[in-house]
Amino acid sequence: MSPTVRPRRRLLAALAVLTGLGLVVASPASAGTLYQETYRPQFHFTPDRNWMNDPNGLIWYKGRYHLFFQYNPSGNTWGNMSWGHAVSTDLVHWKQLPVAIPQDDEEMVFSGSVVLDRNNTSGFGTKADPALVAVYTSLVKSTGVQRQSLAYSTDGGTTWTKYSGNPVLDLGSANFRDPKVFWYAPTHSWLMAVALSDQHRISFYRSTDLRHWSHLSDFGPAGATGGVWECPDLFPLPVDGDAKKTKWVLAVNLNPGAVAGGSGAQYFVGDFDGTKFTADDSGTYTAPSGTVMQDFESGSYANWAASGSAFGGAPATGAVDGQSAVTGYGGQGFADSFHGGDATTGTLTSPPFTVNSDYINFRVGGGNHPYRPGSVLGDEPTPAGETLADFEGGTYSSPVGDWTATGDAFGTGPAQGTLPDQQQVSGYLGHGLVNSYLHGDAATGTLTSPAFTIDKKYLDFLIGGGYHGVSSDAPTAVELVVDGKVVRSATGANSEALDWTSWDLSDLRGKQARIEVVDGNTGGWGHIDLDQVVLSDTRAQPRSAETGVNLLVDGEIVRSATGSDSENLDWASFGTTAYKGKKAQLQIVDANTGGWGHVLADDFTAADKPALSVPQRAHWLDHGQDFYAANTFNDAPGGRRVMIAWMNSWNYGQTIPTSPWRSADTFPRQLALRTVDGTTQLVQQPVGELKTLRGAGADVPATTVTDGTTPLAVRGGVLELQARLTAGTADRFGLDVRTGGGRRTRIGYDTTTGEVYLDRTASGATDFDPSFSSTEHARLALDGKPLSLHILVDASSVEVYAENAAGRQVVLTDQIFPDPAATGVDLFADNGTATLNRLRAWQLASIWK
């Protein structure tokens, strides 16, 4: 792993006892007890304290599974990378041991693997008492160079000695890491798979002694390449349980650019001859044919209407002035809003047309700035009403009195725009604004308004700065305080572009209130911006900052797509079955003036089947947000292949609201290859040892739900669920877990798109990072047959194994941070009926007790 290419942003378990068919929640243990803190997983491995990321060095040896992991012995964020260590006899109950391989003054100890040198090829042990040998990436602190080094243990993995001849493999590269090593019997040699991360290549090396390595071949680029490649793994598996029919699996972790947008793990099935890996999937792709609506080949925009200056007077035929090379478009012409650079804006809109196909396919590229529902193009006028503050004076005076500042973040009066060393601030009105970056992010303080009477429906204001909500230990937020309680709050979006936010205060009319601007954060984005606070009967709408393609039906945006911060155009698709016969328009929008503030589009085609993007066509181990650095155990007994991944994401990993530890691993999964519809697919299941945690099972009888939600006779915060559901007439159906207090995590199936989805937008605490609130999707055709779900629910995670009747499987893993009291399980259906044919539930015991 490498922090230089990863973004650096910054449980109480509700135990249950069975009663009849329901799992009834017992009283939670007091917060703060080790392994029983709020959000502490109860059957997933976590270190007792401090930061953890990649699992590595996985090996079974003398009856124990050894789990090594990237670990910071000194803190709860990334740094001081060393190898932590835990052991288990059953893959379920783990005992944490002292740090195995610590960093030192010269190097940090990045990811790698451990092998048992049975034949003492390295000379570190003896044939009678062979050594365990760790092959790890050494980050040279003084240069940033990443090279491969060795450490060895002659006492079963308890203590380790770094090899005096390190490094054993050095290319002088800062992107050469994460070696996975194993013994390859046909050539009586060691093989290494290691990532050339920024080149999207996996290099294979051979050694007879673990000390001297020779290059064999490279694989890649292939599959998804939207981020760096890391943590490779290569292993054989029988197909359909037939030991005479073996395929090889190459797992490659990717950050960012995974199917869910951030960190993820893809895999390739193919053949390995001891020198070279060849994937079965060549990666070639032809989009479905259909009726061309616009391909920009005429040399003009024809009857598409352009506004603004971003799209120029005609389609581009290559990169325009100041733009990097553009790839992935069809033919000669395409729409490109980089005319004049990222600072320009505009739209390109098709004439109205009648929808007559199931899909509209197109290519899209450029900036990753999605459409936000409710946002509007252009600048709205300030809402009419009573201005509580516009911050245009030299002090914090206002029409309702003086605002009071504490601390050193806000100074004695409003800032006049951007402060020293701050990124450009935009979106405020006039000359002044509240800006707590006065002394940089390290400063803290509060700014409190005088009391005022709420006599209008809305409070509108412009806000920017850091995204650290009130549930954070160190918020950057604007709060509304009534009767001494915070009743509304808002935060920035890790952006210096202020945008409108509006609070509906209908239920608070007539009450006295104060506004408190809070900067309690000293880390990255540890400041808050505020301007133009207005009591109004008009709700302010946020400004659009999108770069993308929209489908409008009856003037409303019903589908949208955006680029991936790339000058390469990739396929996208809008499902339009529900809009057949209706009038619609396509609109290409550039409303963004910042980095990657442009959009590329081409080849709009009405078709009967969807076009698939490269990430959609890639093969993913998991479609969730929180599955990364996946790796398997060497030497697992019985030839079984068991995988564990880091259950976190580099998008927000360092800001998840856990303490005194940060990060968990996924529950171990056993892997197999299965033939489905003529192709070989990797399938996964929780290891069978999970059953040792089960309490008595609870069966829920068949239940039908219509247009709503039905609570089930199951409750618990730490659960295993096995369910089978049938759609009926519903557009969407499924199960909600961790429900209560208006919160839920939704595991659903969308019959209109043919996708399983995992929705954590209402799961609990989500305000610690703007990218956390999300819904993940995975295509899985049901063909009118039931959906099978195997769900693992822990104090801060949900893992979903979904399968159709043909045996095709998708898996989705997400972290959640629910209220410990939210322990319900519900059945739901939208716009029709659905049936729960079967549900069996188990309370799972804590592995820490």
PDB file of C-alpha atoms in Angstrom, residues 219-383:
ATOM      1  CA  PHE A 219      -0.296  -8.655 -16.767  1.00  0.00           C
ATOM      2  CA  GLY A 220      -2.299  -5.528 -17.547  1.00  0.00           C
ATOM      3  CA  PRO A 221      -3.600  -2.963 -18.018  1.00  0.00           C
ATOM      4  CA  ALA A 222      -6.943  -4.769 -18.084  1.00  0.00           C
ATOM      5  CA  GLY A 223     -10.346  -4.483 -16.472  1.00  0.00           C
ATOM      6  CA  ALA A 224     -10.896  -1.392 -14.353  1.00  0.00           C
ATOM      7  CA  THR A 225      -8.006   1.092 -14.344  1.00  0.00           C
ATOM      8  CA  GLY A 226      -9.582   4.205 -12.831  1.00  0.00           C
ATOM      9  CA  GLY A 227      -7.159   4.190  -9.889  1.00  0.00           C
ATOM     10  CA  VAL A 228      -3.906   2.574  -8.792  1.00  0.00           C
ATOM     11  CA  TRP A 229      -3.587  -1.209  -8.680  1.00  0.00           C
ATOM     12  CA  GLU A 230      -2.568  -2.700  -5.329  1.00  0.00           C
ATOM     13  CA  CYS A 231      -2.474  -5.881  -3.237  1.00  0.00           C
ATOM     14  CA  PRO A 232      -2.517  -8.609  -5.923  1.00  0.00           C
ATOM     15  CA  ASP A 233      -3.245 -12.258  -5.158  1.00  0.00           C
ATOM     16  CA  LEU A 234      -2.903 -15.278  -7.481  1.00  0.00           C
ATOM     17  CA  PHE A 235      -4.254 -18.742  -6.713  1.00  0.00           C
ATOM     18  CA  PRO A 236      -5.795 -21.832  -8.375  1.00  0.00           C
ATOM     19  CA  LEU A 237      -9.317 -23.138  -7.749  1.00  0.00           C
ATOM     20  CA  PRO A 238     -11.207 -26.159  -9.085  1.00  0.00           C
ATOM     21  CA  VAL A 239     -14.195 -25.346 -11.296  1.00  0.00           C
ATOM     22  CA  ASP A 240     -17.499 -26.730 -10.013  1.00  0.00           C
ATOM     23  CA  GLY A 241     -15.570 -28.787  -7.454  1.00  0.00           C
ATOM     24  CA  ASP A 242     -13.772 -30.798 -10.146  1.00  0.00           C
ATOM     25  CA  ALA A 243     -10.104 -31.085  -9.148  1.00  0.00           C
ATOM     26  CA  LYS A 244      -9.239 -32.104 -12.727  1.00  0.00           C
ATOM     27  CA  LYS A 245     -10.574 -28.799 -14.054  1.00  0.00           C
ATOM     28  CA  THR A 246      -8.611 -25.961 -12.492  1.00  0.00           C
ATOM     29  CA  LYS A 247      -8.559 -22.264 -13.268  1.00  0.00           C
ATOM     30  CA  TRP A 248      -6.397 -19.508 -11.798  1.00  0.00           C
ATOM     31  CA  VAL A 249      -7.775 -16.375 -10.168  1.00  0.00           C
ATOM     32  CA  LEU A 250      -5.872 -13.077 -10.127  1.00  0.00           C
ATOM     33  CA  ALA A 251      -7.320 -10.629  -7.604  1.00  0.00           C
ATOM     34  CA  VAL A 252      -6.346  -6.967  -8.071  1.00  0.00           C
ATOM     35  CA  ASN A 253      -7.380  -4.207  -5.701  1.00  0.00           C
ATOM     36  CA  LEU A 254      -8.108  -0.759  -7.137  1.00  0.00           C
ATOM     37  CA  ASN A 255      -8.290   2.701  -5.581  1.00  0.00           C
ATOM     38  CA  PRO A 256     -10.188   4.753  -6.635  1.00  0.00           C
ATOM     39  CA  GLY A 257     -12.291   3.750  -9.655  1.00  0.00           C
ATOM     40  CA  ALA A 258     -14.051   0.683  -8.269  1.00  0.00           C
ATOM     41  CA  VAL A 259     -17.611  -0.147  -9.266  1.00  0.00           C
ATOM     42  CA  ALA A 260     -18.984   1.738  -6.237  1.00  0.00           C
ATOM     43  CA  GLY A 261     -16.732   4.709  -6.980  1.00  0.00           C
ATOM     44  CA  GLY A 262     -13.981   4.386  -4.386  1.00  0.00           C
ATOM     45  CA  SER A 263     -11.829   1.490  -3.200  1.00  0.00           C
ATOM     46  CA  GLY A 264     -12.585  -2.018  -4.415  1.00  0.00           C
ATOM     47  CA  ALA A 265     -11.336  -5.443  -5.510  1.00  0.00           C
ATOM     48  CA  GLN A 266     -11.666  -6.908  -8.989  1.00  0.00           C
ATOM     49  CA  TYR A 267     -10.652 -10.357 -10.196  1.00  0.00           C
ATOM     50  CA  PHE A 268      -9.692 -12.112 -13.411  1.00  0.00           C
ATOM     51  CA  VAL A 269     -10.251 -15.819 -14.130  1.00  0.00           C
ATOM     52  CA  GLY A 270      -7.777 -17.451 -16.497  1.00  0.00           C
ATOM     53  CA  ASP A 271      -4.764 -19.687 -16.900  1.00  0.00           C
ATOM     54  CA  PHE A 272      -1.277 -19.526 -15.425  1.00  0.00           C
ATOM     55  CA  ASP A 273       1.561 -21.592 -16.926  1.00  0.00           C
ATOM     56  CA  GLY A 274       4.177 -20.786 -14.321  1.00  0.00           C
ATOM     57  CA  THR A 275       5.360 -17.757 -16.237  1.00  0.00           C
ATOM     58  CA  LYS A 276       2.386 -15.832 -17.589  1.00  0.00           C
ATOM     59  CA  PHE A 277      -1.218 -15.234 -16.569  1.00  0.00           C
ATOM     60  CA  THR A 278      -3.804 -15.091 -19.393  1.00  0.00           C
ATOM     61  CA  ALA A 279      -7.343 -13.930 -18.587  1.00  0.00           C
ATOM     62  CA  ASP A 280     -10.350 -15.687 -20.114  1.00  0.00           C
ATOM     63  CA  ASP A 281     -12.062 -12.324 -20.637  1.00  0.00           C
ATOM     64  CA  SER A 282     -10.247 -10.442 -23.393  1.00  0.00           C
ATOM     65  CA  GLY A 283     -11.897  -7.173 -22.404  1.00  0.00           C
ATOM     66  CA  THR A 284     -13.171  -6.394 -25.904  1.00  0.00           C
ATOM     67  CA  TYR A 285     -16.626  -4.841 -26.011  1.00  0.00           C
ATOM     68  CA  THR A 286     -19.195  -3.701 -28.538  1.00  0.00           C
ATOM     69  CA  ALA A 287     -22.135  -1.677 -27.255  1.00  0.00           C
ATOM     70  CA  PRO A 288     -25.659  -2.817 -28.197  1.00  0.00           C
ATOM     71  CA  SER A 289     -26.853  -1.526 -31.561  1.00  0.00           C
ATOM     72  CA  GLY A 290     -29.853   0.757 -31.887  1.00  0.00           C
ATOM     73  CA  THR A 291     -31.135   3.985 -33.393  1.00  0.00           C
ATOM     74  CA  VAL A 292     -28.548   6.767 -33.345  1.00  0.00           C
ATOM     75  CA  MET A 293     -30.017   9.920 -31.804  1.00  0.00           C
ATOM     76  CA  GLN A 294     -26.868  12.083 -31.953  1.00  0.00           C
ATOM     77  CA  ASP A 295     -23.280  11.137 -32.811  1.00  0.00           C
ATOM     78  CA  PHE A 296     -21.894  14.665 -33.437  1.00  0.00           C
ATOM     79  CA  GLU A 297     -20.508  13.581 -36.816  1.00  0.00           C
ATOM     80  CA  SER A 298     -22.252  16.253 -38.922  1.00  0.00           C
ATOM     81  CA  GLY A 299     -19.765  18.970 -38.020  1.00  0.00           C
ATOM     82  CA  SER A 300     -22.417  20.993 -36.162  1.00  0.00           C
ATOM     83  CA  TYR A 301     -24.761  20.615 -33.223  1.00  0.00           C
ATOM     84  CA  ALA A 302     -27.680  20.640 -35.712  1.00  0.00           C
ATOM     85  CA  ASN A 303     -30.923  21.042 -33.790  1.00  0.00           C
ATOM     86  CA  TRP A 304     -29.330  20.709 -30.344  1.00  0.00           C
ATOM     87  CA  ALA A 305     -29.415  24.083 -28.585  1.00  0.00           C
ATOM     88  CA  ALA A 306     -26.272  25.422 -26.916  1.00  0.00           C
ATOM     89  CA  SER A 307     -26.088  27.973 -24.099  1.00  0.00           C
ATOM     90  CA  GLY A 308     -23.028  29.565 -22.566  1.00  0.00           C
ATOM     91  CA  SER A 309     -19.576  29.310 -24.095  1.00  0.00           C
ATOM     92  CA  ALA A 310     -18.307  25.963 -22.796  1.00  0.00           C
ATOM     93  CA  PHE A 311     -19.285  23.839 -25.806  1.00  0.00           C
ATOM     94  CA  GLY A 312     -17.997  26.198 -28.485  1.00  0.00           C
ATOM     95  CA  GLY A 313     -19.729  26.555 -31.826  1.00  0.00           C
ATOM     96  CA  ALA A 314     -19.414  22.950 -33.023  1.00  0.00           C
ATOM     97  CA  PRO A 315     -18.416  19.438 -31.888  1.00  0.00           C
ATOM     98  CA  ALA A 316     -14.768  18.878 -31.025  1.00  0.00           C
ATOM     99  CA  THR A 317     -12.681  16.495 -33.123  1.00  0.00           C
ATOM    100  CA  GLY A 318      -9.988  15.977 -30.494  1.00  0.00           C
ATOM    101  CA  ALA A 319      -8.570  17.778 -27.481  1.00  0.00           C
ATOM    102  CA  VAL A 320      -9.190  21.539 -27.544  1.00  0.00           C
ATOM    103  CA  ASP A 321      -6.697  24.195 -26.462  1.00  0.00           C
ATOM    104  CA  GLY A 322      -5.155  23.446 -23.065  1.00  0.00           C
ATOM    105  CA  GLN A 323      -6.773  20.013 -22.749  1.00  0.00           C
ATOM    106  CA  SER A 324      -5.023  16.670 -22.313  1.00  0.00           C
ATOM    107  CA  ALA A 325      -5.545  13.998 -24.961  1.00  0.00           C
ATOM    108  CA  VAL A 326      -9.152  12.785 -25.237  1.00  0.00           C
ATOM    109  CA  THR A 327      -9.888   9.102 -25.905  1.00  0.00           C
ATOM    110  CA  GLY A 328     -12.878   6.763 -26.076  1.00  0.00           C
ATOM    111  CA  TYR A 329     -15.145   8.749 -28.404  1.00  0.00           C
ATOM    112  CA  GLY A 330     -16.688   7.249 -31.528  1.00  0.00           C
ATOM    113  CA  GLY A 331     -16.032   8.474 -35.057  1.00  0.00           C
ATOM    114  CA  GLN A 332     -14.577  11.968 -35.388  1.00  0.00           C
ATOM    115  CA  GLY A 333     -16.777  14.343 -33.384  1.00  0.00           C
ATOM    116  CA  PHE A 334     -17.992  14.638 -29.792  1.00  0.00           C
ATOM    117  CA  ALA A 335     -19.348  17.256 -27.395  1.00  0.00           C
ATOM    118  CA  ASP A 336     -16.625  18.860 -25.259  1.00  0.00           C
ATOM    119  CA  SER A 337     -17.231  21.674 -22.753  1.00  0.00           C
ATOM    120  CA  PHE A 338     -13.538  22.484 -22.228  1.00  0.00           C
ATOM    121  CA  HIS A 339     -13.671  25.392 -24.683  1.00  0.00           C
ATOM    122  CA  GLY A 340     -12.131  28.203 -22.640  1.00  0.00           C
ATOM    123  CA  GLY A 341     -11.001  25.751 -19.942  1.00  0.00           C
ATOM    124  CA  ASP A 342     -12.757  24.566 -16.783  1.00  0.00           C
ATOM    125  CA  ALA A 343     -13.921  28.074 -15.870  1.00  0.00           C
ATOM    126  CA  THR A 344     -16.535  28.199 -18.645  1.00  0.00           C
ATOM    127  CA  THR A 345     -20.072  26.822 -18.276  1.00  0.00           C
ATOM    128  CA  GLY A 346     -22.975  25.997 -20.548  1.00  0.00           C
ATOM    129  CA  THR A 347     -25.547  23.444 -21.679  1.00  0.00           C
ATOM    130  CA  LEU A 348     -26.278  21.494 -24.827  1.00  0.00           C
ATOM    131  CA  THR A 349     -29.928  20.392 -25.111  1.00  0.00           C
ATOM    132  CA  SER A 350     -31.625  18.073 -27.580  1.00  0.00           C
ATOM    133  CA  PRO A 351     -34.995  18.830 -29.140  1.00  0.00           C
ATOM    134  CA  PRO A 352     -37.961  17.029 -27.534  1.00  0.00           C
ATOM    135  CA  PHE A 353     -38.455  13.394 -28.592  1.00  0.00           C
ATOM    136  CA  THR A 354     -40.805  10.549 -27.722  1.00  0.00           C
ATOM    137  CA  VAL A 355     -39.244   7.743 -25.707  1.00  0.00           C
ATOM    138  CA  ASN A 356     -39.708   4.471 -27.585  1.00  0.00           C
ATOM    139  CA  SER A 357     -36.864   2.253 -26.308  1.00  0.00           C
ATOM    140  CA  ASP A 358     -35.912   0.527 -23.086  1.00  0.00           C
ATOM    141  CA  TYR A 359     -32.518   2.260 -22.901  1.00  0.00           C
ATOM    142  CA  ILE A 360     -30.650   5.311 -24.094  1.00  0.00           C
ATOM    143  CA  ASN A 361     -26.948   4.525 -24.322  1.00  0.00           C
ATOM    144  CA  PHE A 362     -24.149   7.084 -24.664  1.00  0.00           C
ATOM    145  CA  ARG A 363     -20.509   7.765 -23.908  1.00  0.00           C
ATOM    146  CA  VAL A 364     -19.558  10.217 -21.170  1.00  0.00           C
ATOM    147  CA  GLY A 365     -16.301  11.562 -19.749  1.00  0.00           C
ATOM    148  CA  GLY A 366     -14.823  14.594 -18.037  1.00  0.00           C
ATOM    149  CA  GLY A 367     -15.391  15.660 -14.450  1.00  0.00           C
ATOM    150  CA  ASN A 368     -16.964  13.614 -11.697  1.00  0.00           C
ATOM    151  CA  HIS A 369     -19.536  16.144 -10.458  1.00  0.00           C
ATOM    152  CA  PRO A 370     -22.924  14.399 -10.181  1.00  0.00           C
ATOM    153  CA  TYR A 371     -26.284  16.112 -10.443  1.00  0.00           C
ATOM    154  CA  ARG A 372     -27.781  16.875  -7.041  1.00  0.00           C
ATOM    155  CA  PRO A 373     -31.563  16.529  -6.880  1.00  0.00           C
ATOM    156  CA  GLY A 374     -33.144  19.912  -6.236  1.00  0.00           C
ATOM    157  CA  SER A 375     -30.187  21.926  -7.482  1.00  0.00           C
ATOM    158  CA  VAL A 376     -30.733  24.639 -10.080  1.00  0.00           C
ATOM    159  CA  LEU A 377     -28.615  25.963 -12.921  1.00  0.00           C
ATOM    160  CA  GLY A 378     -27.348  29.513 -12.589  1.00  0.00           C
ATOM    161  CA  ASP A 379     -27.465  31.944  -9.678  1.00  0.00           C
ATOM    162  CA  GLU A 380     -30.712  32.298  -7.776  1.00  0.00           C
ATOM    163  CA  PRO A 381     -31.608  35.658  -6.253  1.00  0.00           C
ATOM    164  CA  THR A 382     -31.241  35.880  -2.496  1.00  0.00           C
ATOM    165  CA  PRO A 383     -34.528  34.715  -0.922  1.00  0.00           C
TER     166      PRO A 383
END
